[in-house]
PDB file of C-alpha atoms in Angstrom:
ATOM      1  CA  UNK P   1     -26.007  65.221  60.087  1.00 43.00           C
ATOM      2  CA  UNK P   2     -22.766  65.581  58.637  1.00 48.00           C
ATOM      3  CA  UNK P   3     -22.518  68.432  55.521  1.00 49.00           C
ATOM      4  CA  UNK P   4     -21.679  66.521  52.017  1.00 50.00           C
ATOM      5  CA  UNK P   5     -18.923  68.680  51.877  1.00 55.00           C
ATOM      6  CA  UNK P   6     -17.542  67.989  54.980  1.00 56.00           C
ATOM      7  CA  UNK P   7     -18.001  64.072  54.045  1.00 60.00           C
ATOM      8  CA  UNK P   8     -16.042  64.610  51.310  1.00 63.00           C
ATOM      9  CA  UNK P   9     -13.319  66.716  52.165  1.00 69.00           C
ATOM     10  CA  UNK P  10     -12.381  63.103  54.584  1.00 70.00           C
ATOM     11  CA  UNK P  11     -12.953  61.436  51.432  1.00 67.00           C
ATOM     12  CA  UNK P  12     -10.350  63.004  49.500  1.00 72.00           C
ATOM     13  CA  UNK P  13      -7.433  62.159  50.690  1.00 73.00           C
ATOM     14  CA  UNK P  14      -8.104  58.226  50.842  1.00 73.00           C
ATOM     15  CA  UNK P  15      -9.654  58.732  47.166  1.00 72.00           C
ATOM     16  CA  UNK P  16      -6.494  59.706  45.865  1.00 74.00           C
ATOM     17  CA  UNK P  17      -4.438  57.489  47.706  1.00 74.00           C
ATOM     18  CA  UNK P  18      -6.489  54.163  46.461  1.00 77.00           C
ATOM     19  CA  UNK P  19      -6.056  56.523  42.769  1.00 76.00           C
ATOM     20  CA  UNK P  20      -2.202  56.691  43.105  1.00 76.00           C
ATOM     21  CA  UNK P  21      -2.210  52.450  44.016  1.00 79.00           C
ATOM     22  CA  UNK P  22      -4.104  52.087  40.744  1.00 85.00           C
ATOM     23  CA  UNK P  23      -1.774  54.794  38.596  1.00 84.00           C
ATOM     24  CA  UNK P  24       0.805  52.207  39.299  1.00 85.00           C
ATOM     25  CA  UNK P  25      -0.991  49.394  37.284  1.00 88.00           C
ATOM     26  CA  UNK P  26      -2.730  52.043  34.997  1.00 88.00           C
ATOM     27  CA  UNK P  27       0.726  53.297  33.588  1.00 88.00           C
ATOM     28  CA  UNK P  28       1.503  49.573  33.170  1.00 90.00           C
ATOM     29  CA  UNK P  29      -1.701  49.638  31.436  1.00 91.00           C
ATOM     30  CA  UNK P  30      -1.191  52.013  29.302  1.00 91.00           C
ATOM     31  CA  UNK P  31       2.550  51.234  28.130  1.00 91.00           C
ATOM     32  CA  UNK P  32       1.257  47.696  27.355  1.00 93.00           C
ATOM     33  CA  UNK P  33      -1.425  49.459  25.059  1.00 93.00           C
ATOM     34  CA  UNK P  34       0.825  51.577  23.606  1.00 94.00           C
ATOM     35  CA  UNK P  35       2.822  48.328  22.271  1.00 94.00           C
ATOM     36  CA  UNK P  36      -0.301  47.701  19.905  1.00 93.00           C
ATOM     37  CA  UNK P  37       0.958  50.699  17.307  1.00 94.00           C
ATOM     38  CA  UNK P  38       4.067  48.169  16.896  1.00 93.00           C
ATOM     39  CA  UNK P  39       1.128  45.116  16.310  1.00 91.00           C
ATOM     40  CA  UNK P  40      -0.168  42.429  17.659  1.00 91.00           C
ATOM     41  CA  UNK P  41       2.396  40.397  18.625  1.00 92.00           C
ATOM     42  CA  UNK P  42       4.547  43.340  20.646  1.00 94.00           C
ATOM     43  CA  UNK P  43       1.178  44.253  22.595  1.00 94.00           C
ATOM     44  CA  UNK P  44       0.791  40.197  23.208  1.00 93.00           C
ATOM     45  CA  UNK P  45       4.239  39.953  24.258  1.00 94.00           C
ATOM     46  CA  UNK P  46       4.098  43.198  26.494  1.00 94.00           C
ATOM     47  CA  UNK P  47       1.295  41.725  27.923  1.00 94.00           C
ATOM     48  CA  UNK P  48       2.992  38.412  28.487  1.00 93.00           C
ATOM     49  CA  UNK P  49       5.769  40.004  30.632  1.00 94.00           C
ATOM     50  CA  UNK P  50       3.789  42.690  32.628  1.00 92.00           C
ATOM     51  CA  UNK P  51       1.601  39.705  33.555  1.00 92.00           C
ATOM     52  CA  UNK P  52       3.422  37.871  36.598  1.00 91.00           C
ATOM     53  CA  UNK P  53       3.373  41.147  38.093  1.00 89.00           C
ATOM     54  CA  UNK P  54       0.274  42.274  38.133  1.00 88.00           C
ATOM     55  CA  UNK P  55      -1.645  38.894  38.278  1.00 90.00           C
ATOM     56  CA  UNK P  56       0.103  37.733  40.609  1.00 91.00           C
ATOM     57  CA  UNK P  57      -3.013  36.480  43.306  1.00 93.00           C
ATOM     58  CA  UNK P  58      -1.845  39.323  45.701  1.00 93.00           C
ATOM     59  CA  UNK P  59      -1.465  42.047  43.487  1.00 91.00           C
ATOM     60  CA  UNK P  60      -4.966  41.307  41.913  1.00 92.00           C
ATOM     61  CA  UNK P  61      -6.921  41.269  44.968  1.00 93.00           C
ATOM     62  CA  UNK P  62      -5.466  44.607  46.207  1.00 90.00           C
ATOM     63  CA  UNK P  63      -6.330  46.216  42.739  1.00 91.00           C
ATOM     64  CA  UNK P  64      -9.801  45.185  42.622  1.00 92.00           C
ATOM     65  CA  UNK P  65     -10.034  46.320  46.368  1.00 90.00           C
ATOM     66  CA  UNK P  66      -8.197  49.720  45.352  1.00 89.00           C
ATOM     67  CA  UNK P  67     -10.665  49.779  41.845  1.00 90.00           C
ATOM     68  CA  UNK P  68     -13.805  48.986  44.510  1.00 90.00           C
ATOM     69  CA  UNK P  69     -13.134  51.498  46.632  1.00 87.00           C
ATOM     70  CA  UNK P  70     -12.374  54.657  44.073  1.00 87.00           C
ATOM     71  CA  UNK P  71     -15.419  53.898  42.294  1.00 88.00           C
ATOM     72  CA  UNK P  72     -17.657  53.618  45.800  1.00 86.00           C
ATOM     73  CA  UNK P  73     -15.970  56.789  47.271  1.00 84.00           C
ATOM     74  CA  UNK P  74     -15.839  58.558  43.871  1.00 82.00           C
ATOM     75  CA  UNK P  75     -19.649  57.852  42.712  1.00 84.00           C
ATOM     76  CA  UNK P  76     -20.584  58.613  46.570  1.00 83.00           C
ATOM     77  CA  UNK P  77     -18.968  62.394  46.238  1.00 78.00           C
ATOM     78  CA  UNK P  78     -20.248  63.047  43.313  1.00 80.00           C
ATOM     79  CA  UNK P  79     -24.188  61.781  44.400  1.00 81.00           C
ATOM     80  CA  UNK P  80     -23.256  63.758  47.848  1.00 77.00           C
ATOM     81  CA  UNK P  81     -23.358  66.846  45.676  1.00 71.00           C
ATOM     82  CA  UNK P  82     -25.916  65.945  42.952  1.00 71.00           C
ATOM     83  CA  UNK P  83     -27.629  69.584  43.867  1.00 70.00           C
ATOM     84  CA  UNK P  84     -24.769  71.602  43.655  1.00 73.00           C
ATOM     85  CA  UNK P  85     -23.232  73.829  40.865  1.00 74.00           C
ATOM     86  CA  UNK P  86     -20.282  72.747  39.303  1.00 73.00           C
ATOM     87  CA  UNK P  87     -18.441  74.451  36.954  1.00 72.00           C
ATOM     88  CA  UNK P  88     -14.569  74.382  35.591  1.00 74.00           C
ATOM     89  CA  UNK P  89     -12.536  71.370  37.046  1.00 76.00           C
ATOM     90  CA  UNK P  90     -15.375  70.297  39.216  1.00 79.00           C
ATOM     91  CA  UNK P  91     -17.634  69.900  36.258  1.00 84.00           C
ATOM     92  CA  UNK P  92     -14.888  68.151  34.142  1.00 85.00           C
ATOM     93  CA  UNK P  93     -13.622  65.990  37.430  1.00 86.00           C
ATOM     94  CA  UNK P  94     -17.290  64.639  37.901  1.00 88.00           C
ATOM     95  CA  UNK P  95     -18.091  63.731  34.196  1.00 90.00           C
ATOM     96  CA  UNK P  96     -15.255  62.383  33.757  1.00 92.00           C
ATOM     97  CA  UNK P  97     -14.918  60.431  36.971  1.00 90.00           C
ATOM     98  CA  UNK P  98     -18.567  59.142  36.085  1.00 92.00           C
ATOM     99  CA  UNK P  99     -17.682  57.707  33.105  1.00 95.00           C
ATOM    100  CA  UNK P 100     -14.851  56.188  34.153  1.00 93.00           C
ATOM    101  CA  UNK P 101     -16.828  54.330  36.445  1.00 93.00           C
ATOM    102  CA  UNK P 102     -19.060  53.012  34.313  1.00 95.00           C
ATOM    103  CA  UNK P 103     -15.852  51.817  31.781  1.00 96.00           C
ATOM    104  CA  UNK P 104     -14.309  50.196  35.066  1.00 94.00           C
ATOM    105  CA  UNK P 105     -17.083  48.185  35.869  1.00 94.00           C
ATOM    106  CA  UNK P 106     -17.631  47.048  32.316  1.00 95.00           C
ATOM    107  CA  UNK P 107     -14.297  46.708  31.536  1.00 95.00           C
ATOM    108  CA  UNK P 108     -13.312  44.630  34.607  1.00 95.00           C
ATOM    109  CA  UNK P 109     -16.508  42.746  34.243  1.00 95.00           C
ATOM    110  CA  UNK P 110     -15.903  41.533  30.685  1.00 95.00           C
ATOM    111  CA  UNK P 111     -12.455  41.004  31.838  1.00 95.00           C
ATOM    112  CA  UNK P 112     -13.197  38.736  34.478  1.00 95.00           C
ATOM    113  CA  UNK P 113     -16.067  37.029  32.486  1.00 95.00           C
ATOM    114  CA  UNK P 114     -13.935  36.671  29.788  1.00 95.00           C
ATOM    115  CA  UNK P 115     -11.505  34.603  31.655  1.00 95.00           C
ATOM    116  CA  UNK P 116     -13.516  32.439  34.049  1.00 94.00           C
ATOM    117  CA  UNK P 117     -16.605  31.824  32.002  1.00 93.00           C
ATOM    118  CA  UNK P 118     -15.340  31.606  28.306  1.00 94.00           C
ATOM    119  CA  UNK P 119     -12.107  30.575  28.599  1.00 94.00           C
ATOM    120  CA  UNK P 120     -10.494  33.224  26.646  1.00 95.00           C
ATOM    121  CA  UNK P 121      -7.274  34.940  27.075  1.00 95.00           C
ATOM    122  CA  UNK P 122      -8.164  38.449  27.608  1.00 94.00           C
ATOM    123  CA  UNK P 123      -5.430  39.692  25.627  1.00 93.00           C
ATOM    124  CA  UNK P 124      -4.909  41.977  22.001  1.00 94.00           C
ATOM    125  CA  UNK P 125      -7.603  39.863  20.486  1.00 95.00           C
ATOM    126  CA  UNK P 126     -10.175  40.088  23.434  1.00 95.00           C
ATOM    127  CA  UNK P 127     -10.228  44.232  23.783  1.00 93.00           C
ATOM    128  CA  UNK P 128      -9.909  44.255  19.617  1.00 95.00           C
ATOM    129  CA  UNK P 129     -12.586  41.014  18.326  1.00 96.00           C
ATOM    130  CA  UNK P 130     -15.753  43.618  19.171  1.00 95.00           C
ATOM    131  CA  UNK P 131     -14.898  45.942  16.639  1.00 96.00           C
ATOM    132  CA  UNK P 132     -15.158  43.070  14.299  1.00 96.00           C
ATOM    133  CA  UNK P 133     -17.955  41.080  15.218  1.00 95.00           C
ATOM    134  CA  UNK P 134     -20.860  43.689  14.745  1.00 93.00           C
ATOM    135  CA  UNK P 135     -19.953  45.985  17.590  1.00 96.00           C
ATOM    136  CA  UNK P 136     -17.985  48.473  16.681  1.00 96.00           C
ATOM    137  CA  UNK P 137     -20.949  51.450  17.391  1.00 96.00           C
ATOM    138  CA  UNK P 138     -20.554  50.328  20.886  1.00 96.00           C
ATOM    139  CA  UNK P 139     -16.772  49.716  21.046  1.00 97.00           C
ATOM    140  CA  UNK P 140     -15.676  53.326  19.358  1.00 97.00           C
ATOM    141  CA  UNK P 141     -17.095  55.307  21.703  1.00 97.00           C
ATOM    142  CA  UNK P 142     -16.609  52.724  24.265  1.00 97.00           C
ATOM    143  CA  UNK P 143     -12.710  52.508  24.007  1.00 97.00           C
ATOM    144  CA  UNK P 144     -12.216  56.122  23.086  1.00 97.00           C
ATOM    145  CA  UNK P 145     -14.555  57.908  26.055  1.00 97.00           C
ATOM    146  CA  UNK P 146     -13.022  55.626  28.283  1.00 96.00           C
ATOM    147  CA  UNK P 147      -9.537  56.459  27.948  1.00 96.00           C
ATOM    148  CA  UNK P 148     -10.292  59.964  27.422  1.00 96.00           C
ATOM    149  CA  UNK P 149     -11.818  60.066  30.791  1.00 95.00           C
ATOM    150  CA  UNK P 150      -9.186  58.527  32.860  1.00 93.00           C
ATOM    151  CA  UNK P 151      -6.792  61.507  31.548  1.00 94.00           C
ATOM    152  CA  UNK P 152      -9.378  64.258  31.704  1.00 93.00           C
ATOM    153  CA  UNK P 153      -9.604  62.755  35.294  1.00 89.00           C
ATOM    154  CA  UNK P 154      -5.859  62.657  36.377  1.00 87.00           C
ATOM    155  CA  UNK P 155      -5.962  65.958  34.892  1.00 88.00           C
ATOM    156  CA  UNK P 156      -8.495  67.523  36.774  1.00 85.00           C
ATOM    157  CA  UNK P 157      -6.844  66.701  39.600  1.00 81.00           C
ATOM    158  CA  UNK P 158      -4.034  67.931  39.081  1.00 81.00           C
ATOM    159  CA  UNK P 159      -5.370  70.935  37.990  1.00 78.00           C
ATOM    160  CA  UNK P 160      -6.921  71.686  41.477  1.00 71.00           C
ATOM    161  CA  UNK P 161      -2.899  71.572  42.680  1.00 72.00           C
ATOM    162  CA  UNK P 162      -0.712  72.819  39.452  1.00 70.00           C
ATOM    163  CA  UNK P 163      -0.855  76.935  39.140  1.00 69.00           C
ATOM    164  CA  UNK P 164      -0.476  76.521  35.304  1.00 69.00           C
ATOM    165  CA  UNK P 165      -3.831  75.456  33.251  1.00 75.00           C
ATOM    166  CA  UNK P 166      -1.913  74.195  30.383  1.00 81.00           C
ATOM    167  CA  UNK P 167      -0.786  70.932  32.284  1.00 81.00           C
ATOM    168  CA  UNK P 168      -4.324  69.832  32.415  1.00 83.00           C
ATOM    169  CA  UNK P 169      -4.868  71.017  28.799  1.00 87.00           C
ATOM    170  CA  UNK P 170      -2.161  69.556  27.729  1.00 91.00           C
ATOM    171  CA  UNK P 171      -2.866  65.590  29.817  1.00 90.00           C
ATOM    172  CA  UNK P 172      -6.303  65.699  28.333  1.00 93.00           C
ATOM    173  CA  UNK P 173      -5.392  66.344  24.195  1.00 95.00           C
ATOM    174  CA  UNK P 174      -2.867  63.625  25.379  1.00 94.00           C
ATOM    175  CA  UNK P 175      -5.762  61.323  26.149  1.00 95.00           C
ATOM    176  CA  UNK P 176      -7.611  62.082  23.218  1.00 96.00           C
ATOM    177  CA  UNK P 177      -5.021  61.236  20.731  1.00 97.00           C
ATOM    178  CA  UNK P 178      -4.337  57.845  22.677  1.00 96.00           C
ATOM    179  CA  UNK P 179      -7.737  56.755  22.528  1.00 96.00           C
ATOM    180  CA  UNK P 180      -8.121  58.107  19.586  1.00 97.00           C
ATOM    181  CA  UNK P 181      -5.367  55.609  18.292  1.00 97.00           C
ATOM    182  CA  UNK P 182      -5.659  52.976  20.230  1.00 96.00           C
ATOM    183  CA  UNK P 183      -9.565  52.915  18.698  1.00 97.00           C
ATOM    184  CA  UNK P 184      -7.911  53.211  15.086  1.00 96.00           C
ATOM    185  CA  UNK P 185      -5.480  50.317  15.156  1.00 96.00           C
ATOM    186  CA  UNK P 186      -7.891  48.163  16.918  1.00 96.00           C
ATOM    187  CA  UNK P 187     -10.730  48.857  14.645  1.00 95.00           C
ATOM    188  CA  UNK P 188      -8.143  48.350  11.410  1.00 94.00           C
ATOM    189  CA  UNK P 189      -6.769  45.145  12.387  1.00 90.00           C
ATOM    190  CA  UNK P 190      -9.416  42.696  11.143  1.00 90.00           C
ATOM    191  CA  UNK P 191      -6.858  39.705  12.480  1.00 91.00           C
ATOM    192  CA  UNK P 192      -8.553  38.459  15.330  1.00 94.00           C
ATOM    193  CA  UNK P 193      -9.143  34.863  15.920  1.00 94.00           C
ATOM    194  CA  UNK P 194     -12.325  33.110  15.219  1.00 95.00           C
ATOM    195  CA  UNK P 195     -13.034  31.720  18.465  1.00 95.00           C
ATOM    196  CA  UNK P 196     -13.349  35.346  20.242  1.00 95.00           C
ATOM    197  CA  UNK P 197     -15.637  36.986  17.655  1.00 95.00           C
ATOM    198  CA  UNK P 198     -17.408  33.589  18.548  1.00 93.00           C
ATOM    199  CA  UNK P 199     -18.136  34.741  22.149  1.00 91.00           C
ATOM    200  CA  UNK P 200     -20.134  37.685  20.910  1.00 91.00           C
ATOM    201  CA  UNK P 201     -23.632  37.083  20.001  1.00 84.00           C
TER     202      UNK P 201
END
């Protein structure tokens, strides 16, 4: 039988190069989030003109492909070495990358649910109506340890390549205060249309 470690090290390098695919869309993500400080309508109209990119039928199907893959191969190095000691960037890489699994497949889920089965544009008002319809205990932490990871993530790996600690450091406090606003304006804006606070129970 193969060694996990061994397993993994062949892992790696197609783990990061699915990761890279997805930074593309991710940084396209994130831009289009950062529109929200200016309000709703700038995020909205972000939204509307990053959209024939990335929806386009093509481009979807290779991101959920690139999003199916980095979660299997990422969840199956981290079970691979369930027994193992991890400390420093190996600790940080695997919590992180663990929750950022889980926000993926709710995220993408709800997304996708959203869309085909409620009819709802999956826009501002979609990621914002839960903090306003009885949720937001769930969507704080939710939104915020989400985000968070995906930095602390990108900056663990980069850590394991970049001789000076205070990138990583510095990637990660940069994630915090994103999701740390991003979770303030959306929890502040009470604005959101009837029908999507609606679609919660």
């Amino acid at each position: 039988m193969t060694p996990p470690d061994d397993r993994n090290r062949r892992l790696r390098p197609l783990h990061l190069a699915s990761g890279l695919a997805i930074a593309l869309f991710v940084i396209a993500h994130i831009g289009n989030h950062l529109a929200m400080f200016a309000g709703q309508a700038a995020h909205i109209a972000a939204m509307e003109a990053l959209r024939p990119f990335y929806r386009h039928p093509l481009a979807e199907t290779l991101l959920m492909l690139a999003l199916a893959f980095q979660l299997g191969t990422g969840l199956s190095m981290i079970w691979r070495t369930r027994r193992q000691q991890r400390q420093g960037l190996a600790r940080w890489q695997a919590i992180s990358g663990v929750i950022l699994a889980l926000f993926i497949l709710n995220h993408v889920g709800a997304v996708w649910a959203g869309r085909l089965l409620q009819g709802l544009d999956t826009n501002y008002h979609f990621a914002a109506a839960g903090f306003h319809a009885g949720y937001a205990g769930f969507f704080v932490p939710y939104y915020f340890l989400g985000v968070t990871a995906a930095f602390v993530h990108l900056a663990c790996a980069l850590g394991w390549r970049a001789k000076n600690r205070a990138i990583p450091l510095a990637i990660s406090a940069a994630g915090m205060a994103l999701a740390a606003g991003f979770v303030g304006v959306m929890a502040s804006d009470p604005a959101i249309p009837p029908r999507y606070l609606e679609s919660f129970p």
